[in-house]
Structure formats: C-alpha cells, structure tokens
C-alpha cells in the first residue's frame, strides 16, 4: 500500500505485526493501539500498549515481541467483532525507544488473518528522519464494514506526544519544562504592619462538584536483558498495591523448519497448555507452591499473598495467564521464584515464543521475552524476586531446565534453586 490509500478488511480476527530489521545502533520500537470516538479516546482504558496490554472489551491486545533471523516484530491481536459500537477508529501506532525512526530500517505494519496467516494488507512506512513515534495506519468503519488506511503520520515528541494528541493524560511527562531563570538574591525589607481581619462576608453559594480528573497513564517501562538482568521495585515505584505477573505465548508453527511462521490463539494451538507457577518462601520460613496442578491457586489476602488468576489452556485468553502478588505484604516474603512448565502440547520451549510482563500497580512495567531455548526443556525459571532490606529485587532468570527421567518439572526447578520441598503427584 502507499501512504493515504485504503483497502477493505474482510476478516475480523486479525494479527497486526509491526516489524523492522535489528542491528547495531537500532533502537527498540513498540506497537500500540488507540480506540477512538470522535477522534479521541473515551478514557485511558482505550489505549493498548506494553503497560496496558488488553482492552476491556477484548477487541485489542498487545501480544509481545520476538526476534528471529535479524527481524524484530511486535504484535497486536485485533478482533473486530468485539469492538464496541461507539468506537469509530482503531489507530495503529509505533514508538521508538532510545532513538529515532530514522535509525530503524525496514519499518512496516502487516495485517494478517489470525487463523490462516494470509496477508490482508501491508504498509511499508516511507523513510523517516527525526520522528520518535508514528501513526502507521488505522482501521475505520465505513458503511457497516471495516477498512484499513495507510497513514504514516510522524511525531517528534515520542509516545507521550502521540498519546496526549489523542486525549491521554500522561503521568510523569517525559519532556520536562525548561528550568526557570535563576532568581536574584532576595532583598530584606522590614515587615509591613498587620492589618485587622476584614468583617465576615455573606456565605457564598456552594461550588458545583468538578468531574474527576482523567486517570494518567504511565509510559515508563523496564526491559530486562542478559546485560541488565535485575531491577529494584522500590526504585520503579512498585512498593504497594498488587503486582501482576503475566505470561503470553505463541506457538511456532513448524511449516518450513526454523523459518516457519509463528501464530497464537488459533485452532491449531488449542492442545498447548503452559502453567505459570510460583515457588515461595515466606519470612517465617514457610514454603510452598502456587500452581494450577492440584488446584493450589493460593490467596491474595492471606499467606502466601500470591494468587493464580486461572489456568489458560490455549494461550488465546486476552489477558494471558496471570499471577498476582500482594506488595502490601512485601515484608512477609523472603523469596519468590516464578516459573513456567509445559503441561502438554509441546516438547520444548524451543517450539514456543513467550513474553513475561511484571506490572506493579504503582510502578513501571518490567518485561522480557523467552526466545533463547536450545535444549529440550519443559520447565523454565522466569524471575526470582528476593526481599533485600525491605525492597523487592526482580532478577531475570530465563533459565531453561531439562528434567531427568521420571522427575517432575516442579521437582527439577526445586533442585536447581535449593527450595527443599517434598513433592507428590498431582493433577488438574
């Protein structure tokens, strides 16, 4: 497609892929979507991005990134049948992290049929220079049907400028106001005489209540890597409330060897079942596990203060699979090891792509991808959370383990981290 052109979208279940070529000096990029009514969002909930990965309607979700063969993709899932009637447009945007789009080669947006992988539309963005955010395209309603328009509108103010342009209030703006001019030295003057208080005035009529202020959106994030594998929750503002640990995954469809397409949430993935789990050790020495196996879902408001929201047996649930940790009880934790096992449907994490996101209620999102498995692993240690002087330190593990014959994945990860628990067979 060329800039400004449009095309019909006859498919309703879609995969929107933002892609570019990686390389030295190439900044990271992030896909996002804004659901608009009369050109603006209705609330912050209509903004879907890395810190807010799913719309409440289920119409749009952020599915995460992968890197393969020098190509990076960030994916959004879109279900047009679930778009609310008030929504007129879905804007598809990209923001650069750590540079400009002039440093991002081969930027494109491609819309495919989520079930078959067939390309519906593709738009290769024209050359960029100093832009740090782009509206690449949009879905819009026309006479009862959906169409796609190639836009390529650039912003030099990054994701913050793009978001505020569509009605989002941003928490902790990234572009600070210029410093004020230094004030001259104060001049000391004698105090003025104190005047007597004025007589009381007639009571004023009550002031009408103001509508609540729009909820601000936090744009900051932390990506853990091998080079920078840990982060302090206190330094990110995550000291209270809850923290959601989210796992989303895609199945690598081995159609043509390692270069085959990836997909997620389609019918071919329905037999895959990954289990998000957590080993915990409390400050008083109690140990245990939170997992779907054995219905050990935990509890948020009593020990262990960790709760598994549910068991997503397909990977197609919009919110993925989630653990919730009560940070108001952080002093009760000694350590928490978040791990994932393949319950059925795949022989190794080498066949899968998964994204892990830790989202504190009052802090920046922390994320990383699982793309490095080269062994026949069915259990992966994701993150180790350790109480260090009252602060919780999050350490990226991404450690793929291979269970010995007749040894369960849970026992395998226990041995690797010295938890020292007794294990019995379980089922779900």
Coordinates of C-alpha atoms in Angstrom, one line a residue:
X1 CA 0.0 0.0 0.0
X2 CA 1.0 3.6 -0.5
X3 CA 0.6 6.4 2.0
X4 CA -3.0 7.6 2.1
X5 CA -4.5 4.6 0.3
X6 CA -7.1 2.3 1.9
X7 CA -8.4 -1.2 1.5
X8 CA -11.3 -3.3 2.7
X9 CA -10.7 -5.7 5.7
X10 CA -13.0 -8.7 5.1
X11 CA -11.5 -10.7 8.1
X12 CA -12.5 -9.9 11.7
X13 CA -9.9 -11.9 13.7
X14 CA -6.6 -10.2 12.8
X15 CA -2.9 -10.3 13.7
X16 CA -1.2 -6.8 13.4
X17 CA 2.5 -7.1 13.1
X18 CA 4.9 -4.2 13.5
X19 CA 8.3 -5.2 12.1
X20 CA 11.7 -3.9 11.5
X21 CA 15.3 -5.1 11.0
X22 CA 17.6 -5.3 14.0
X23 CA 21.2 -4.4 14.1
X24 CA 23.9 -2.4 15.9
X25 CA 22.6 1.1 16.9
X26 CA 19.0 0.2 16.0
X27 CA 16.6 1.4 18.8
X28 CA 13.8 -0.7 20.1
X29 CA 10.2 0.0 18.9
X30 CA 6.8 -0.6 20.5
X31 CA 3.4 -1.2 18.9
X32 CA 0.3 0.4 20.4
X33 CA -3.3 1.0 19.5
X34 CA -5.8 3.7 20.4
X35 CA -9.6 3.1 20.2
X36 CA -11.2 6.4 19.2
X37 CA -14.6 8.1 19.4
X38 CA -14.8 11.5 17.6
X39 CA -11.0 11.5 17.2
X40 CA -10.2 11.0 20.9
X41 CA -10.1 8.1 23.5
X42 CA -13.0 8.0 25.9
X43 CA -10.6 7.2 28.8
X44 CA -7.1 5.8 29.4
X45 CA -8.6 2.3 29.0
X46 CA -8.8 2.9 25.3
X47 CA -5.0 2.9 25.0
X48 CA -3.5 -0.5 24.5
X49 CA 0.3 -0.7 24.8
X50 CA 3.1 -2.5 26.8
X51 CA 1.9 -1.2 30.2
X52 CA -1.8 -1.8 29.4
X53 CA -1.8 -4.9 27.3
X54 CA -5.5 -5.7 26.8
X55 CA -8.6 -3.6 26.1
X56 CA -11.5 -4.3 28.5
X57 CA -13.7 -5.4 25.5
X58 CA -11.2 -8.0 24.4
X59 CA -11.1 -6.3 20.9
X60 CA -7.4 -5.4 21.1
X61 CA -4.5 -7.0 23.0
X62 CA -0.7 -6.5 23.0
X63 CA 0.9 -9.9 22.4
X64 CA 4.6 -9.0 22.7
X65 CA 7.8 -9.2 20.7
X66 CA 10.1 -11.8 19.2
X67 CA 13.4 -11.7 17.4
X68 CA 14.3 -14.2 14.7
X69 CA 16.8 -14.0 11.9
X70 CA 17.7 -10.3 12.3
X71 CA 14.0 -9.4 12.2
X72 CA 12.1 -8.0 15.2
X73 CA 8.3 -8.0 15.4
X74 CA 5.8 -6.6 18.0
X75 CA 2.3 -8.0 17.6
X76 CA -1.2 -6.8 18.4
X77 CA -4.2 -9.1 18.2
X78 CA -7.4 -7.5 17.0
X79 CA -10.9 -8.9 17.0
X80 CA -13.2 -6.6 15.1
X81 CA -16.3 -8.4 16.2
X82 CA -15.7 -7.3 19.8
X83 CA -15.2 -3.6 19.0
X84 CA -17.8 -1.6 20.8
X85 CA -20.3 0.3 18.7
X86 CA -19.1 3.7 20.0
X87 CA -15.6 3.1 18.6
X88 CA -15.1 4.6 15.1
X89 CA -11.4 4.1 14.5
X90 CA -8.5 2.0 15.8
X91 CA -5.3 3.8 15.3
X92 CA -2.2 1.6 15.0
X93 CA 1.0 3.3 16.2
X94 CA 4.7 2.8 16.8
X95 CA 7.1 4.5 19.2
X96 CA 10.9 4.4 19.2
X97 CA 12.7 3.7 22.5
X98 CA 16.3 5.0 22.6
X99 CA 16.5 6.7 19.2
X100 CA 14.5 7.9 16.2
X101 CA 12.8 6.1 13.4
X102 CA 15.5 7.3 11.1
X103 CA 17.6 4.7 12.8
X104 CA 15.0 1.9 12.4
X105 CA 15.4 0.1 9.0
X106 CA 12.6 -1.7 7.2
X107 CA 9.7 -0.5 9.3
X108 CA 6.3 -1.9 8.2
X109 CA 2.9 -2.9 9.5
X110 CA 1.3 -6.1 8.2
X111 CA -2.3 -7.2 8.9
X112 CA -2.9 -10.9 8.5
X113 CA -5.7 -13.4 9.1
X114 CA -5.1 -14.7 12.6
X115 CA -6.3 -18.2 11.7
X116 CA -4.6 -18.8 8.3
X117 CA -1.7 -16.3 8.3
X118 CA -2.9 -14.9 4.9
X119 CA -1.8 -11.3 4.4
X120 CA -4.8 -8.9 4.4
X121 CA -2.9 -5.6 3.9
X122 CA 0.8 -4.5 4.3
X123 CA 2.2 -1.0 4.5
X124 CA 5.9 -0.3 4.4
X125 CA 6.5 3.0 6.0
X126 CA 8.3 5.7 3.9
X127 CA 11.7 7.0 5.0
X128 CA 11.8 8.6 8.5
X129 CA 14.2 11.1 10.0
X130 CA 13.8 12.5 13.5
X131 CA 10.4 11.0 14.3
X132 CA 10.1 9.1 17.6
X133 CA 6.5 8.0 17.1
X134 CA 4.3 7.2 14.1
X135 CA 0.7 6.6 13.3
X136 CA 1.3 3.9 10.7
X137 CA -2.3 3.0 9.9
X138 CA -5.8 2.7 11.2
X139 CA -8.9 0.6 11.0
X140 CA -12.1 2.6 10.4
X141 CA -15.8 1.9 9.9
X142 CA -17.4 2.7 6.5
X143 CA -21.0 1.8 5.7
X144 CA -21.1 -1.1 8.2
X145 CA -17.8 -2.6 7.2
X146 CA -14.2 -2.2 8.2
X147 CA -11.4 -0.7 6.1
X148 CA -7.7 -0.1 6.7
X149 CA -5.9 3.2 5.8
X150 CA -2.1 3.7 5.5
X151 CA -1.3 6.9 7.4
X152 CA 2.4 7.4 8.2
X153 CA 2.0 10.5 10.4
X154 CA 5.1 11.2 12.4
X155 CA 5.7 12.8 15.8
X156 CA 8.9 14.2 17.2
X157 CA 7.6 14.0 20.8
X158 CA 7.5 10.2 21.1
X159 CA 4.8 8.1 22.6
X160 CA 4.0 10.9 25.0
X161 CA 3.2 13.4 22.3
X162 CA 1.2 10.8 20.3
X163 CA -0.9 9.8 23.3
X164 CA -1.7 13.3 24.5
X165 CA -2.7 14.2 21.0
X166 CA -5.5 11.6 21.2
X167 CA -6.7 12.6 24.7
X168 CA -4.4 10.6 27.0
X169 CA -3.2 12.2 30.3
X170 CA 0.4 11.1 30.8
X171 CA 1.8 10.5 34.3
X172 CA 5.4 11.9 34.8
X173 CA 5.8 13.6 31.4
X174 CA 9.0 12.6 29.6
X175 CA 9.6 16.0 28.3
X176 CA 10.3 18.3 31.2
X177 CA 9.7 22.0 31.2
X178 CA 12.8 24.2 30.7
X179 CA 14.4 25.2 34.0
X180 CA 13.3 28.6 35.4
X181 CA 15.7 31.5 35.2
X182 CA 17.6 31.9 38.4
X183 CA 16.0 34.5 40.7
X184 CA 18.1 37.4 42.0
X185 CA 19.2 37.5 45.6
X186 CA 16.3 38.4 47.9
X187 CA 16.2 41.9 49.4
X188 CA 15.4 42.0 53.1
X189 CA 12.7 44.6 53.9
X190 CA 11.0 45.4 57.3
X191 CA 7.7 43.6 57.8
X192 CA 4.6 45.5 57.0
X193 CA 2.1 46.2 59.8
X194 CA -0.5 43.6 60.3
X195 CA -4.0 44.9 59.3
X196 CA -7.1 43.8 61.3
X197 CA -9.1 41.0 59.7
X198 CA -12.0 42.1 57.4
X199 CA -15.5 41.6 58.6
X200 CA -17.1 38.4 57.6
X201 CA -18.8 38.4 54.2
X202 CA -22.1 36.7 53.3
X203 CA -21.9 33.0 52.7
X204 CA -21.2 32.1 49.1
X205 CA -23.3 29.6 47.3
X206 CA -21.8 26.1 47.2
X207 CA -19.5 25.4 44.3
X208 CA -20.6 22.7 41.9
X209 CA -18.5 19.5 42.2
X210 CA -15.9 19.1 39.5
X211 CA -15.8 15.9 37.4
X212 CA -12.9 13.6 38.5
X213 CA -9.6 14.1 36.7
X214 CA -8.7 11.8 33.9
X215 CA -6.6 8.8 35.1
X216 CA -3.0 9.4 34.0
X217 CA -1.1 6.7 32.1
X218 CA 2.5 5.7 33.0
X219 CA 4.6 5.3 29.9
X220 CA 7.9 4.3 31.5
X221 CA 9.0 0.6 31.3
X222 CA 11.9 -1.6 32.1
X223 CA 13.1 -4.4 29.8
X224 CA 15.4 -6.9 31.5
X225 CA 18.2 -8.4 29.4
X226 CA 21.3 -10.5 29.9
X227 CA 23.3 -7.3 30.2
X228 CA 20.9 -5.7 32.7
X229 CA 19.0 -8.6 34.3
X230 CA 17.7 -7.0 37.6
X231 CA 15.7 -4.1 38.9
X232 CA 14.5 -2.8 42.2
X233 CA 10.8 -2.5 42.6
X234 CA 11.2 0.4 45.1
X235 CA 13.2 2.4 42.5
X236 CA 10.4 1.9 40.0
X237 CA 7.7 3.0 42.4
X238 CA 6.3 -0.5 43.0
X239 CA 6.1 -0.5 46.8
X240 CA 2.4 -1.1 47.4
X241 CA -0.8 -2.4 45.9
X242 CA -0.5 -5.6 43.7
X243 CA 1.8 -6.7 41.0
X244 CA 0.5 -8.8 38.1
X245 CA 2.9 -11.3 36.5
X246 CA 1.6 -12.1 33.0
X247 CA 2.6 -14.8 30.6
X248 CA 1.5 -14.7 27.0
X249 CA 2.7 -17.1 24.4
X250 CA 2.7 -18.1 20.7
X251 CA 3.2 -21.4 19.1
X252 CA 5.9 -21.7 16.4
X253 CA 4.2 -23.4 13.5
X254 CA 6.9 -25.6 12.0
X255 CA 5.7 -25.3 8.4
X256 CA 9.1 -24.9 6.9
X257 CA 11.7 -25.6 9.6
X258 CA 13.0 -22.8 11.9
X259 CA 11.9 -20.1 9.4
X260 CA 8.2 -21.1 9.6
X261 CA 5.6 -18.6 10.7
X262 CA 4.5 -18.1 14.3
X263 CA 0.9 -17.9 15.3
X264 CA -1.0 -17.7 18.5
X265 CA -4.6 -18.3 19.7
X266 CA -5.6 -20.2 16.5
X267 CA -7.3 -23.6 16.5
X268 CA -4.0 -25.4 15.9
X269 CA -2.8 -24.2 19.4
X270 CA -5.7 -25.5 21.4
X271 CA -3.8 -28.5 22.7
X272 CA -1.0 -26.5 24.2
X273 CA -1.1 -25.9 27.9
X274 CA 1.5 -23.9 29.7
X275 CA 1.3 -23.4 33.5
X276 CA 2.5 -20.3 35.3
X277 CA 3.7 -21.2 38.8
X278 CA 5.5 -19.7 41.8
X279 CA 7.6 -21.2 44.5
X280 CA 7.6 -19.1 47.6
X281 CA 9.4 -18.8 50.9
X282 CA 7.9 -16.5 53.5
X283 CA 9.9 -14.6 56.1
X284 CA 8.7 -17.0 58.8
X285 CA 10.3 -19.9 56.9
X286 CA 7.1 -21.4 55.4
X287 CA 7.4 -22.7 51.8
X288 CA 5.0 -23.8 49.1
X289 CA 3.9 -23.5 45.5
X290 CA 1.2 -21.7 43.7
X291 CA 0.0 -23.5 40.6
X292 CA -3.0 -24.9 38.7
X293 CA -1.8 -28.5 39.3
X294 CA -3.6 -29.7 42.4
X295 CA -5.7 -26.5 42.4
X296 CA -3.1 -24.7 44.5
X297 CA -4.2 -21.3 43.4
X298 CA -3.0 -19.5 46.5
X299 CA -4.6 -16.4 48.2
X300 CA -4.0 -12.7 47.8
X301 CA -5.0 -11.5 51.3
X302 CA -3.7 -14.3 53.5
X303 CA -0.5 -16.4 53.2
X304 CA 1.1 -16.8 50.7
X305 CA -0.2 -13.4 49.4
X306 CA 0.1 -14.8 45.9
X307 CA -2.8 -15.8 43.7
X308 CA -3.0 -17.6 40.3
X309 CA -5.9 -16.0 38.5
X310 CA -6.7 -19.0 36.4
X311 CA -5.5 -21.7 34.0
X312 CA -5.4 -20.6 30.4
X313 CA -5.2 -23.9 28.5
X314 CA -4.9 -22.3 25.0
X315 CA -2.8 -19.2 25.1
X316 CA -5.8 -17.4 23.5
X317 CA -7.2 -15.7 26.6
X318 CA -6.8 -11.9 26.1
X319 CA -5.2 -11.4 29.4
X320 CA -3.0 -14.4 29.2
X321 CA -2.2 -16.3 32.4
X322 CA -1.5 -14.3 35.5
X323 CA -0.1 -14.5 39.0
X324 CA -0.9 -11.6 41.3
X325 CA 1.4 -10.7 44.2
X326 CA 0.2 -8.5 47.1
X327 CA 3.0 -6.0 47.5
X328 CA 1.4 -4.6 50.7
X329 CA 2.8 -7.8 52.3
X330 CA 6.3 -7.5 50.8
X331 CA 7.8 -7.7 54.3
X332 CA 6.3 -11.2 54.5
X333 CA 8.2 -12.5 51.5
X334 CA 11.8 -13.9 51.6
X335 CA 11.9 -15.0 48.0
X336 CA 9.5 -15.9 45.1
X337 CA 10.6 -17.9 42.1
X338 CA 8.2 -17.5 39.1
X339 CA 8.5 -20.4 36.6
X340 CA 6.5 -22.0 33.8
X341 CA 6.0 -25.6 32.8
X342 CA 4.8 -27.2 29.6
X343 CA 1.9 -29.3 30.8
X344 CA 1.0 -30.7 27.4
X345 CA 1.1 -29.8 23.7
X346 CA 4.8 -29.1 23.1
X347 CA 8.0 -30.9 23.7
X348 CA 10.2 -27.9 24.4
X349 CA 10.3 -24.1 24.9
X350 CA 12.4 -24.1 21.7
X351 CA 9.0 -24.6 19.9
X352 CA 7.4 -21.5 21.6
X353 CA 7.7 -17.8 22.0
X354 CA 6.6 -16.3 25.3
X355 CA 6.6 -12.8 26.8
X356 CA 6.7 -12.2 30.5
X357 CA 5.5 -8.9 32.0
X358 CA 5.6 -7.9 35.6
X359 CA 3.2 -4.9 36.1
X360 CA 3.2 -3.2 39.6
X361 CA 0.1 -1.3 40.3
X362 CA 2.1 1.9 41.1
X363 CA 5.3 1.4 39.1
X364 CA 6.8 0.8 35.7
X365 CA 6.2 -2.4 33.8
X366 CA 9.0 -4.9 33.7
X367 CA 9.2 -7.3 30.7
X368 CA 11.4 -9.7 28.9
X369 CA 11.0 -12.4 26.2
X370 CA 11.8 -16.1 26.1
X371 CA 13.4 -16.7 22.8
X372 CA 16.7 -18.4 23.7
X373 CA 15.9 -22.1 24.3
X374 CA 18.3 -24.5 22.6
X375 CA 17.6 -27.6 24.8
X376 CA 14.6 -29.9 25.1
X377 CA 13.3 -28.0 28.1
X378 CA 9.8 -28.4 29.6
X379 CA 10.3 -26.1 32.6
X380 CA 11.8 -22.5 32.6
X381 CA 12.6 -20.4 35.6
X382 CA 11.4 -16.9 34.7
X383 CA 12.1 -14.5 37.5
X384 CA 13.5 -14.6 41.1
X385 CA 12.1 -12.0 43.4
X386 CA 14.1 -11.5 46.6
X387 CA 13.5 -9.4 49.7
X388 CA 16.6 -7.3 50.1
X389 CA 16.4 -4.9 53.1
X390 CA 12.7 -4.5 52.7
X391 CA 12.9 -3.9 48.9
X392 CA 12.0 -6.5 46.4
X393 CA 14.7 -7.1 43.7
X394 CA 13.4 -8.7 40.5
X395 CA 16.0 -10.8 38.7
X396 CA 15.5 -12.1 35.2
X397 CA 16.4 -15.8 35.1
X398 CA 15.1 -17.2 31.7
X399 CA 16.8 -20.5 32.7
X400 CA 15.7 -23.5 30.7
X401 CA 15.9 -26.8 32.6
X402 CA 15.7 -30.4 31.4
X403 CA 14.0 -32.8 33.8
X404 CA 15.7 -36.1 34.4
X405 CA 13.7 -39.2 33.5
X406 CA 10.8 -39.7 35.9
X407 CA 11.5 -36.3 37.6
X408 CA 8.7 -33.8 37.5
X409 CA 9.3 -30.2 36.3
X410 CA 8.4 -28.9 39.7
X411 CA 11.0 -31.1 41.5
X412 CA 13.5 -30.1 38.8
X413 CA 13.2 -26.4 39.4
X414 CA 13.1 -27.0 43.2
X415 CA 16.5 -28.8 43.0
X416 CA 18.0 -26.1 40.8
X417 CA 17.2 -23.4 43.3
X418 CA 17.5 -25.3 46.6
X419 CA 13.9 -24.9 47.8
X420 CA 13.9 -28.2 49.6
X421 CA 10.3 -29.2 49.4
X422 CA 8.7 -32.6 49.3
X423 CA 6.7 -33.4 46.1
X424 CA 3.8 -35.8 45.5
X425 CA 2.0 -36.5 42.2
X426 CA -0.8 -34.0 41.3
X427 CA -3.4 -33.4 38.6
X428 CA -5.8 -30.8 37.4

